[in-house]
Short mmCIF file of N, CA, C and O and ligand atoms in Angstrom, two decimals:
data_model
loop_
_atom_site.label_atom_id
_atom_site.label_comp_id
_atom_site.label_asym_id
_atom_site.label_seq_id
_atom_site.Cartn_x
_atom_site.Cartn_y
_atom_site.Cartn_z
N UNK A 1 -11.57 11.00 2.50
CA UNK A 1 -12.86 10.73 2.56
C UNK A 1 -13.12 9.26 3.32
O UNK A 1 -12.26 8.43 3.32
N UNK A 2 -14.13 9.41 4.18
CA UNK A 2 -14.37 8.15 4.88
C UNK A 2 -15.62 7.54 4.23
O UNK A 2 -16.72 7.93 4.04
N UNK A 3 -15.34 6.38 3.34
CA UNK A 3 -16.36 5.74 2.65
C UNK A 3 -17.62 5.36 3.47
O UNK A 3 -17.48 4.89 4.71
N UNK A 4 -18.80 5.53 2.87
CA UNK A 4 -19.92 5.01 3.58
C UNK A 4 -20.09 3.48 3.57
O UNK A 4 -19.23 2.96 2.74
N UNK A 5 -20.88 2.85 4.30
CA UNK A 5 -20.99 1.38 4.29
C UNK A 5 -21.15 0.90 2.89
O UNK A 5 -20.64 -0.08 2.35
N UNK A 6 -22.28 1.35 1.95
CA UNK A 6 -22.45 0.98 0.72
C UNK A 6 -21.18 1.02 -0.23
O UNK A 6 -20.74 0.28 -0.95
N UNK A 7 -20.41 2.23 0.06
CA UNK A 7 -19.31 2.48 -0.68
C UNK A 7 -18.11 1.58 -0.43
O UNK A 7 -17.42 0.91 -1.27
N UNK A 8 -17.99 1.22 0.99
CA UNK A 8 -17.02 0.28 1.41
C UNK A 8 -17.40 -1.02 0.86
O UNK A 8 -16.48 -1.73 0.47
N UNK A 9 -18.51 -1.46 0.74
CA UNK A 9 -18.97 -2.78 0.09
C UNK A 9 -18.57 -2.62 -1.45
O UNK A 9 -17.96 -3.73 -1.97
N UNK A 10 -18.71 -1.51 -2.13
CA UNK A 10 -18.44 -1.44 -3.49
C UNK A 10 -16.85 -1.72 -3.69
O UNK A 10 -16.45 -2.18 -4.52
N UNK A 11 -16.01 -1.10 -2.72
CA UNK A 11 -14.55 -1.14 -2.88
C UNK A 11 -14.21 -2.58 -2.49
O UNK A 11 -13.30 -3.15 -3.28
N UNK A 12 -14.80 -3.20 -1.42
CA UNK A 12 -14.46 -4.50 -1.10
C UNK A 12 -14.53 -5.52 -2.39
O UNK A 12 -13.76 -6.34 -2.64
N UNK A 13 -15.75 -5.13 -3.22
CA UNK A 13 -15.88 -6.16 -4.19
C UNK A 13 -15.16 -5.69 -5.68
O UNK A 13 -15.37 -6.42 -6.61
N UNK A 14 -14.28 -4.63 -5.61
CA UNK A 14 -13.66 -4.25 -6.79
C UNK A 14 -12.87 -5.54 -7.42
O UNK A 14 -12.88 -5.55 -8.74
N UNK A 15 -12.23 -6.39 -6.70
CA UNK A 15 -11.52 -7.29 -7.24
C UNK A 15 -12.09 -8.89 -6.69
O UNK A 15 -11.15 -9.65 -6.17
N UNK A 16 -13.35 -8.96 -6.81
CA UNK A 16 -14.03 -10.15 -6.50
C UNK A 16 -13.64 -10.58 -4.92
O UNK A 16 -13.79 -11.70 -4.48
N UNK A 17 -13.74 -9.46 -3.89
CA UNK A 17 -13.48 -9.85 -2.52
C UNK A 17 -12.00 -10.11 -2.11
O UNK A 17 -11.76 -10.68 -1.24
N UNK A 18 -11.09 -9.92 -3.05
CA UNK A 18 -9.56 -10.15 -2.89
C UNK A 18 -8.85 -8.90 -2.79
O UNK A 18 -9.27 -7.79 -3.05
N UNK A 19 -7.62 -9.13 -1.90
CA UNK A 19 -6.65 -7.84 -1.91
C UNK A 19 -6.39 -7.48 -3.31
O UNK A 19 -5.81 -8.28 -4.23
N UNK A 20 -6.24 -6.16 -3.67
CA UNK A 20 -5.95 -5.65 -4.94
C UNK A 20 -4.42 -5.89 -5.14
O UNK A 20 -3.99 -6.05 -6.31
N UNK A 21 -3.56 -6.17 -4.17
CA UNK A 21 -2.10 -6.27 -4.43
C UNK A 21 -1.69 -7.79 -4.45
O UNK A 21 -1.18 -8.35 -5.42
N UNK A 22 -2.11 -8.60 -3.07
CA UNK A 22 -1.60 -10.05 -3.03
C UNK A 22 -2.54 -10.97 -3.68
O UNK A 22 -2.34 -12.10 -3.87
N UNK A 23 -3.88 -10.59 -3.74
CA UNK A 23 -4.85 -11.43 -4.14
C UNK A 23 -5.47 -12.40 -3.10
O UNK A 23 -6.27 -13.17 -3.41
N UNK A 24 -5.13 -12.26 -1.84
CA UNK A 24 -5.66 -13.10 -0.76
C UNK A 24 -7.08 -12.60 -0.63
O UNK A 24 -7.57 -11.73 -1.02
N UNK A 25 -7.80 -13.66 0.20
CA UNK A 25 -9.24 -13.45 0.38
C UNK A 25 -9.32 -12.43 1.57
O UNK A 25 -8.62 -12.57 2.53
N UNK A 26 -10.16 -11.35 1.20
CA UNK A 26 -10.02 -10.42 2.47
C UNK A 26 -10.88 -10.72 3.47
O UNK A 26 -11.83 -11.66 3.51
N UNK A 27 -10.18 -10.35 4.70
CA UNK A 27 -10.92 -10.86 6.01
C UNK A 27 -11.73 -9.64 6.58
O UNK A 27 -11.63 -8.71 5.87
N UNK A 28 -12.32 -9.75 7.82
CA UNK A 28 -13.07 -8.69 8.24
C UNK A 28 -12.31 -7.48 8.36
O UNK A 28 -12.78 -6.28 8.32
N UNK A 29 -10.95 -7.58 8.72
CA UNK A 29 -10.12 -6.35 8.98
C UNK A 29 -9.34 -5.72 7.79
O UNK A 29 -8.38 -5.25 7.99
N UNK A 30 -9.94 -5.90 6.53
CA UNK A 30 -9.19 -5.38 5.39
C UNK A 30 -9.36 -3.87 5.33
O UNK A 30 -10.02 -3.23 6.22
N UNK A 31 -8.38 -3.11 4.64
CA UNK A 31 -8.33 -1.80 4.61
C UNK A 31 -8.87 -1.09 3.29
O UNK A 31 -8.56 -1.91 2.22
N UNK A 32 -9.35 0.07 3.14
CA UNK A 32 -9.39 0.61 1.86
C UNK A 32 -8.15 1.41 1.73
O UNK A 32 -7.95 2.42 2.34
N UNK A 33 -7.53 1.00 0.72
CA UNK A 33 -6.14 1.81 0.50
C UNK A 33 -6.21 2.89 -0.76
O UNK A 33 -6.92 2.42 -1.68
N UNK A 34 -5.52 3.85 -0.58
CA UNK A 34 -5.46 4.84 -1.69
C UNK A 34 -4.26 4.26 -2.74
O UNK A 34 -3.33 4.21 -2.26
N UNK A 35 -5.04 3.85 -3.84
CA UNK A 35 -4.00 3.29 -4.65
C UNK A 35 -2.97 4.15 -5.22
O UNK A 35 -1.58 4.00 -5.12
N UNK A 36 -3.16 5.40 -5.50
CA UNK A 36 -2.12 6.48 -5.69
C UNK A 36 -2.17 7.10 -4.31
O UNK A 36 -3.27 7.78 -4.00
N UNK A 37 -1.21 7.41 -3.65
CA UNK A 37 -1.06 7.75 -2.12
C UNK A 37 -1.51 9.28 -2.16
O UNK A 37 -1.20 10.07 -3.12
N UNK A 38 -2.31 9.59 -1.12
CA UNK A 38 -2.73 10.91 -0.94
C UNK A 38 -1.54 11.62 0.17
O UNK A 38 -1.55 12.87 0.09
N UNK A 39 -0.74 10.98 0.47
CA UNK A 39 0.34 11.36 1.42
C UNK A 39 -0.23 12.52 2.39
O UNK A 39 -0.05 13.72 2.33
N UNK A 40 -0.40 11.86 3.66
CA UNK A 40 -0.92 12.85 4.78
C UNK A 40 0.44 13.32 5.37
O UNK A 40 1.29 12.46 5.44
N UNK A 41 0.41 14.42 5.77
CA UNK A 41 1.52 15.01 6.35
C UNK A 41 1.20 16.21 7.30
O UNK A 41 -0.06 16.47 7.55
N UNK A 42 2.20 16.82 7.98
CA UNK A 42 1.87 17.89 8.81
C UNK A 42 2.80 19.18 8.39
O UNK A 42 3.77 18.92 7.82
N UNK A 43 2.17 20.37 8.39
CA UNK A 43 2.90 21.56 8.14
C UNK A 43 2.90 22.43 9.12
O UNK A 43 1.88 22.72 9.75
N UNK A 44 3.78 23.12 9.15
CA UNK A 44 3.95 24.17 10.37
C UNK A 44 3.20 25.42 9.84
O UNK A 44 3.13 25.91 8.70
N UNK A 45 2.44 25.92 10.74
CA UNK A 45 1.47 27.17 10.45
C UNK A 45 1.85 28.44 11.42
O UNK A 45 1.57 29.36 10.91
N UNK A 46 2.33 28.17 12.46
CA UNK A 46 2.61 29.30 13.49
C UNK A 46 3.42 28.83 14.50
O UNK A 46 3.61 27.75 14.79
N UNK A 47 4.13 29.89 15.05
CA UNK A 47 4.77 29.48 16.36
C UNK A 47 4.43 30.52 17.53
O UNK A 47 4.03 31.67 17.21
N UNK A 48 4.46 30.26 18.51
CA UNK A 48 4.08 31.02 19.79
C UNK A 48 5.40 31.54 20.20
O UNK A 48 6.27 30.94 20.64
N UNK A 49 5.45 32.80 20.37
CA UNK A 49 6.60 33.61 20.80
C UNK A 49 6.75 33.22 22.31
O UNK A 49 8.06 32.91 22.65
N UNK A 50 5.78 33.17 23.02
CA UNK A 50 6.08 32.99 24.56
C UNK A 50 6.74 31.58 24.93
O UNK A 50 7.80 31.55 25.59
N UNK A 51 6.12 30.55 24.45
CA UNK A 51 6.77 29.24 24.85
C UNK A 51 7.31 28.72 23.75
O UNK A 51 7.96 27.44 23.82
N UNK A 52 7.60 29.24 22.54
CA UNK A 52 8.41 28.92 21.57
C UNK A 52 7.95 27.63 20.89
O UNK A 52 8.53 26.80 20.17
N UNK A 53 6.77 27.07 21.31
CA UNK A 53 5.76 25.80 20.52
C UNK A 53 5.36 26.27 19.16
O UNK A 53 5.41 27.35 18.97
N UNK A 54 5.47 25.11 18.35
CA UNK A 54 5.20 25.43 16.97
C UNK A 54 3.75 24.71 16.83
O UNK A 54 3.40 23.78 17.40
N UNK A 55 2.97 25.32 15.87
CA UNK A 55 1.61 24.67 15.61
C UNK A 55 1.53 24.07 14.16
O UNK A 55 2.24 24.78 13.32
N UNK A 56 1.23 22.94 14.11
CA UNK A 56 1.07 22.46 12.98
C UNK A 56 -0.33 22.01 12.47
O UNK A 56 -1.13 21.82 13.31
N UNK A 57 -0.46 21.77 11.31
CA UNK A 57 -1.70 21.27 10.79
C UNK A 57 -1.58 20.16 9.84
O UNK A 57 -0.57 19.98 9.17
N UNK A 58 -2.47 19.18 9.90
CA UNK A 58 -2.62 18.05 9.07
C UNK A 58 -3.03 18.54 7.63
O UNK A 58 -3.81 19.32 7.46
N UNK A 59 -2.40 17.93 6.64
CA UNK A 59 -2.71 18.12 5.32
C UNK A 59 -2.47 17.03 4.52
O UNK A 59 -1.74 16.02 4.72
N UNK A 60 -3.11 17.07 3.16
CA UNK A 60 -3.01 16.05 2.21
C UNK A 60 -2.22 16.41 1.05
O UNK A 60 -2.41 17.62 0.65
N UNK A 61 -1.14 15.89 0.66
CA UNK A 61 -0.34 16.39 -0.40
C UNK A 61 -1.20 16.24 -1.80
O UNK A 61 -1.11 17.01 -2.89
N UNK A 62 -2.12 15.27 -1.91
CA UNK A 62 -2.93 14.96 -2.98
C UNK A 62 -4.40 14.82 -2.96
O UNK A 62 -4.93 13.74 -2.80
N UNK A 63 -5.02 15.90 -2.28
CA UNK A 63 -6.39 15.80 -1.89
C UNK A 63 -7.30 15.20 -3.00
O UNK A 63 -8.34 14.58 -2.94
N UNK A 64 -6.92 15.47 -4.37
CA UNK A 64 -7.60 15.14 -5.45
C UNK A 64 -7.70 13.57 -5.73
O UNK A 64 -8.50 12.96 -6.43
N UNK A 65 -6.73 12.75 -4.89
CA UNK A 65 -6.74 11.41 -5.13
C UNK A 65 -7.46 10.74 -3.93
O UNK A 65 -7.74 9.49 -3.92
N UNK A 66 -8.21 11.58 -3.03
CA UNK A 66 -9.10 11.17 -2.06
C UNK A 66 -10.49 10.95 -2.53
O UNK A 66 -11.27 11.60 -2.13
N UNK A 67 -10.68 9.80 -3.38
CA UNK A 67 -12.02 9.62 -4.15
C UNK A 67 -12.26 8.11 -4.11
O UNK A 67 -11.31 7.35 -4.08
N UNK A 68 -13.52 7.72 -4.44
CA UNK A 68 -13.64 6.23 -4.26
C UNK A 68 -13.14 5.63 -5.50
O UNK A 68 -12.65 4.19 -5.34
N UNK A 69 -12.86 6.10 -6.60
CA UNK A 69 -12.16 5.64 -7.68
C UNK A 69 -10.76 5.18 -7.41
O UNK A 69 -10.30 4.17 -8.12
N UNK A 70 -10.12 5.97 -6.43
CA UNK A 70 -8.79 5.50 -6.07
C UNK A 70 -8.60 4.78 -4.84
O UNK A 70 -7.47 4.37 -4.44
N UNK A 71 -9.74 4.36 -4.29
CA UNK A 71 -9.55 3.41 -3.09
C UNK A 71 -9.84 1.75 -3.65
O UNK A 71 -10.75 1.62 -4.43
N UNK A 72 -8.90 1.07 -3.15
CA UNK A 72 -8.82 -0.32 -3.57
C UNK A 72 -8.83 -1.23 -2.26
O UNK A 72 -8.22 -0.78 -1.34
N UNK A 73 -9.44 -2.46 -2.42
CA UNK A 73 -9.38 -3.06 -0.98
C UNK A 73 -7.87 -3.88 -0.86
O UNK A 73 -7.34 -4.22 -1.83
N UNK A 74 -7.45 -3.61 0.37
CA UNK A 74 -6.12 -4.22 0.50
C UNK A 74 -6.34 -5.16 2.05
O UNK A 74 -6.83 -4.46 2.91
N UNK A 75 -5.46 -6.12 1.95
CA UNK A 75 -5.08 -6.81 3.27
C UNK A 75 -4.37 -6.00 4.22
O UNK A 75 -3.59 -5.07 3.56
N UNK A 76 -4.35 -6.16 5.61
CA UNK A 76 -3.64 -5.16 6.38
C UNK A 76 -2.17 -5.34 6.10
O UNK A 76 -1.43 -4.20 6.00
N UNK A 77 -1.47 -6.50 5.79
CA UNK A 77 0.00 -6.61 5.50
C UNK A 77 0.23 -5.65 4.29
O UNK A 77 1.44 -4.98 4.18
N UNK A 78 -0.43 -5.86 3.29
CA UNK A 78 -0.08 -5.07 1.90
C UNK A 78 -0.28 -3.65 2.14
O UNK A 78 0.55 -2.78 1.98
N UNK A 79 -1.44 -3.28 2.88
CA UNK A 79 -1.52 -1.80 3.04
C UNK A 79 -0.51 -1.41 4.26
O UNK A 79 0.02 -0.11 3.58
N UNK A 80 -0.14 -2.09 5.05
CA UNK A 80 1.00 -1.47 5.98
C UNK A 80 2.27 -1.32 5.27
O UNK A 80 3.08 -0.42 5.32
N UNK A 81 2.54 -2.50 4.33
CA UNK A 81 3.85 -2.37 3.73
C UNK A 81 3.96 -1.44 2.56
O UNK A 81 4.98 -0.57 2.31
N UNK A 82 2.67 -1.02 2.02
CA UNK A 82 2.87 -0.12 0.92
C UNK A 82 2.78 1.30 1.49
O UNK A 82 3.45 2.18 0.93
N UNK A 83 2.12 1.49 2.56
CA UNK A 83 2.32 2.80 3.26
C UNK A 83 1.85 3.92 2.33
O UNK A 83 0.85 4.06 1.85
N UNK A 84 2.85 4.82 2.20
CA UNK A 84 2.45 5.96 1.28
C UNK A 84 3.30 5.87 -0.13
O UNK A 84 3.38 6.95 -0.73
N UNK A 85 3.51 4.64 -0.48
CA UNK A 85 4.30 4.38 -1.88
C UNK A 85 3.32 4.53 -3.09
O UNK A 85 2.05 4.27 -2.63
N UNK A 86 3.78 4.96 -3.87
CA UNK A 86 2.94 4.66 -5.21
C UNK A 86 3.03 3.21 -5.62
O UNK A 86 3.80 2.34 -4.96
N UNK A 87 2.06 2.79 -6.43
CA UNK A 87 2.06 1.37 -7.09
C UNK A 87 3.47 0.91 -7.44
O UNK A 87 3.94 -0.25 -7.09
N UNK A 88 4.21 1.77 -8.24
CA UNK A 88 5.59 1.22 -8.68
C UNK A 88 6.54 1.38 -7.72
O UNK A 88 7.55 0.48 -7.53
N UNK A 89 6.47 2.30 -6.81
CA UNK A 89 7.62 2.05 -5.58
C UNK A 89 7.15 1.00 -4.65
O UNK A 89 8.21 0.32 -4.28
N UNK A 90 5.97 0.52 -4.57
CA UNK A 90 5.56 -0.64 -3.67
C UNK A 90 6.18 -1.79 -4.50
O UNK A 90 6.92 -2.95 -4.04
N UNK A 91 5.95 -1.72 -5.98
CA UNK A 91 6.53 -2.89 -6.72
C UNK A 91 7.99 -3.10 -6.45
O UNK A 91 8.45 -4.17 -6.27
N UNK A 92 8.80 -2.10 -6.62
CA UNK A 92 10.20 -1.88 -6.38
C UNK A 92 10.70 -2.51 -5.07
O UNK A 92 11.44 -3.30 -4.77
N UNK A 93 9.90 -2.06 -3.98
CA UNK A 93 10.25 -2.31 -2.53
C UNK A 93 9.98 -3.76 -2.39
O UNK A 93 10.92 -4.49 -1.86
N UNK A 94 8.83 -4.55 -3.14
CA UNK A 94 8.56 -6.04 -2.86
C UNK A 94 9.98 -6.71 -3.74
O UNK A 94 10.51 -7.62 -3.06
N UNK A 95 10.23 -6.17 -4.90
CA UNK A 95 11.25 -6.81 -5.53
C UNK A 95 12.62 -6.89 -4.92
O UNK A 95 13.50 -7.75 -5.31
N UNK A 96 12.92 -6.06 -4.04
CA UNK A 96 14.05 -5.91 -3.29
C UNK A 96 13.95 -6.93 -2.07
O UNK A 96 15.22 -7.03 -1.49
N UNK A 97 12.99 -7.50 -1.58
CA UNK A 97 12.91 -8.37 -0.43
C UNK A 97 14.02 -9.44 -0.66
O UNK A 97 14.57 -9.74 0.35
N UNK A 98 13.97 -10.08 -1.81
CA UNK A 98 14.79 -11.40 -1.80
C UNK A 98 16.44 -10.99 -1.57
O UNK A 98 16.95 -11.58 -1.09
N UNK A 99 16.66 -9.78 -2.38
CA UNK A 99 18.01 -9.37 -2.01
C UNK A 99 18.33 -8.93 -0.45
O UNK A 99 19.19 -9.45 -0.02
N UNK A 100 17.33 -8.40 0.23
CA UNK A 100 17.53 -8.13 1.65
C UNK A 100 17.67 -9.52 2.28
O UNK A 100 18.48 -9.51 3.44
N UNK A 101 16.90 -10.35 1.93
CA UNK A 101 16.81 -11.74 2.66
C UNK A 101 18.20 -12.32 2.50
O UNK A 101 18.84 -12.84 3.53
N UNK A 102 18.82 -12.34 1.32
CA UNK A 102 20.04 -12.88 1.00
C UNK A 102 21.12 -12.13 1.88
O UNK A 102 22.02 -12.84 2.30
N UNK A 103 20.90 -11.01 2.07
CA UNK A 103 21.97 -9.97 2.75
C UNK A 103 21.77 -10.17 4.27
O UNK A 103 22.93 -10.33 4.90
N UNK A 104 20.70 -10.15 4.77
CA UNK A 104 20.42 -10.03 6.14
C UNK A 104 19.93 -11.09 7.03
O UNK A 104 20.08 -11.08 8.25
N UNK A 105 19.34 -12.16 6.40
CA UNK A 105 18.78 -13.39 6.89
C UNK A 105 19.58 -14.69 6.85
O UNK A 105 19.61 -15.29 5.81
N UNK A 106 20.23 -14.92 7.97
CA UNK A 106 21.12 -16.38 7.93
C UNK A 106 20.02 -17.32 7.68
O UNK A 106 20.28 -18.27 7.00
N UNK A 107 18.88 -17.39 8.37
CA UNK A 107 17.87 -18.53 8.15
C UNK A 107 17.48 -18.66 6.68
O UNK A 107 17.35 -19.72 6.29
N UNK A 108 17.28 -17.43 5.98
CA UNK A 108 16.92 -17.40 4.80
C UNK A 108 18.03 -18.15 3.86
O UNK A 108 17.83 -18.99 2.85
N UNK A 109 19.22 -17.59 4.13
CA UNK A 109 20.41 -18.06 3.32
C UNK A 109 20.41 -19.84 3.54
O UNK A 109 20.63 -20.59 2.59
N UNK A 110 20.13 -20.24 4.80
CA UNK A 110 20.35 -21.71 5.02
C UNK A 110 19.22 -22.45 4.37
O UNK A 110 19.39 -23.57 3.65
N UNK A 111 18.00 -21.76 4.34
CA UNK A 111 16.70 -22.51 3.78
C UNK A 111 17.12 -22.61 2.15
O UNK A 111 16.73 -23.47 1.60
N UNK A 112 17.79 -21.58 1.83
CA UNK A 112 17.97 -21.50 0.45
C UNK A 112 19.19 -22.60 -0.08
O UNK A 112 18.79 -23.22 -0.99
N UNK A 113 20.16 -22.84 0.82
CA UNK A 113 21.24 -23.71 0.65
C UNK A 113 20.52 -25.06 0.53
O UNK A 113 21.10 -25.90 -0.14
N UNK A 114 19.61 -25.31 1.31
CA UNK A 114 19.20 -26.73 1.56
C UNK A 114 17.97 -26.98 0.62
O UNK A 114 17.17 -27.90 0.79
N UNK A 115 17.60 -25.99 -0.26
CA UNK A 115 16.47 -26.15 -1.35
C UNK A 115 15.20 -25.90 -0.74
O UNK A 115 14.29 -26.43 -1.61
N UNK A 116 15.00 -25.41 0.30
CA UNK A 116 13.76 -25.25 0.88
C UNK A 116 12.87 -24.12 0.42
O UNK A 116 11.73 -23.89 0.24
N UNK A 117 13.81 -23.10 -0.17
CA UNK A 117 13.11 -21.95 -1.08
C UNK A 117 13.63 -21.88 -2.08
O UNK A 117 14.83 -22.36 -2.40
N UNK A 118 12.98 -21.40 -3.25
CA UNK A 118 13.51 -21.22 -4.59
C UNK A 118 13.31 -20.00 -5.09
O UNK A 118 11.91 -19.39 -5.05
N UNK A 119 14.41 -19.18 -5.55
CA UNK A 119 14.18 -17.85 -5.96
C UNK A 119 13.71 -17.91 -7.48
O UNK A 119 14.34 -18.73 -8.24
N UNK A 120 12.58 -17.46 -7.96
CA UNK A 120 12.02 -17.46 -9.35
C UNK A 120 12.53 -16.34 -10.17
O UNK A 120 12.53 -16.32 -11.61
N UNK A 121 12.94 -15.14 -9.62
CA UNK A 121 13.20 -13.92 -10.47
C UNK A 121 12.11 -13.30 -11.29
O UNK A 121 12.28 -12.53 -12.06
N UNK A 122 10.90 -13.77 -10.91
CA UNK A 122 9.83 -13.26 -11.64
C UNK A 122 9.44 -11.87 -11.36
O UNK A 122 9.83 -11.37 -10.35
N UNK A 123 8.93 -11.02 -12.22
CA UNK A 123 8.42 -9.73 -11.88
C UNK A 123 7.37 -9.55 -10.82
O UNK A 123 6.44 -10.67 -11.02
N UNK A 124 7.34 -8.61 -10.00
CA UNK A 124 6.16 -8.48 -9.07
C UNK A 124 5.03 -7.99 -9.91
O UNK A 124 5.09 -7.08 -10.54
N UNK A 125 4.08 -8.80 -9.96
CA UNK A 125 2.57 -8.51 -10.46
C UNK A 125 1.55 -8.48 -9.62
O UNK A 125 1.42 -9.22 -8.76
N UNK A 126 0.88 -7.35 -9.49
CA UNK A 126 -0.16 -7.17 -8.47
C UNK A 126 -1.44 -7.97 -9.04
O UNK A 126 -1.77 -8.03 -10.14
N UNK A 127 -2.28 -8.22 -7.96
CA UNK A 127 -3.43 -9.09 -8.32
C UNK A 127 -4.49 -8.27 -9.17
O UNK A 127 -4.98 -8.68 -10.12
N UNK A 128 -4.71 -6.94 -8.93
CA UNK A 128 -5.49 -6.11 -9.67
C UNK A 128 -5.23 -5.94 -11.19
O UNK A 128 -5.90 -5.74 -12.12
N UNK A 129 -3.79 -6.17 -11.46
CA UNK A 129 -3.32 -6.14 -12.74
C UNK A 129 -3.79 -7.24 -13.62
O UNK A 129 -4.32 -7.14 -14.71
N UNK A 130 -3.66 -8.51 -12.90
CA UNK A 130 -4.07 -9.62 -13.72
C UNK A 130 -5.78 -9.69 -13.63
O UNK A 130 -6.42 -10.30 -14.66
N UNK A 131 -6.34 -9.24 -12.59
CA UNK A 131 -7.73 -9.08 -12.54
C UNK A 131 -8.37 -8.27 -13.84
O UNK A 131 -9.34 -8.68 -14.53
N UNK A 132 -7.74 -7.17 -13.85
CA UNK A 132 -8.08 -6.10 -14.95
C UNK A 132 -7.76 -6.92 -16.34
O UNK A 132 -8.72 -6.61 -17.36
N UNK A 133 -6.80 -7.53 -16.44
CA UNK A 133 -6.44 -8.23 -17.83
C UNK A 133 -7.44 -9.10 -18.15
O UNK A 133 -7.91 -9.26 -19.22
N UNK A 134 -7.81 -9.98 -17.10
CA UNK A 134 -8.83 -10.90 -17.30
C UNK A 134 -10.24 -10.51 -17.65
O UNK A 134 -10.85 -11.17 -18.35
N UNK A 135 -10.44 -9.29 -17.20
CA UNK A 135 -11.81 -8.72 -17.50
C UNK A 135 -11.87 -8.19 -18.88
O UNK A 135 -12.96 -8.07 -19.71
N UNK A 136 -10.58 -7.82 -19.60
CA UNK A 136 -10.47 -7.25 -20.90
C UNK A 136 -10.63 -8.58 -21.94
O UNK A 136 -11.17 -8.48 -23.07
N UNK A 137 -10.23 -9.71 -21.55
CA UNK A 137 -10.03 -10.73 -22.46
C UNK A 137 -11.52 -11.45 -22.50
O UNK A 137 -12.43 -11.33 -21.64
ZN1 LIG B 1 -2.60 -8.22 0.30
#
């Protein structure tokens, strides 16, 4: 679904004008993200016998998730990094970033050795989780 202007404003304000995931203040270029992914894909529908070309159509794996209740405001970097992941897959993906930095980034390892960065080992918590928790209390 393409949200109307009032629906987009409703989505933008879901978490006080902040990104549902990292909690940064949303800028003009914020995205409406499907919290539970709809997973857009293509499927083969036919083949042309003459030129052997194939015809594909776009489809959604979970069309039932394409609704305003499932749309949350996200900053471009969270939305791009989350891509078609579920919330839990996104959480695991972020949790592995420190391991990747230690393995592949010389700059990160040096910055770590010199105490410029500190690993906390905390769990990845999304802004919408603390926001919803705060509203319950
Ligand atoms: Zn974000």
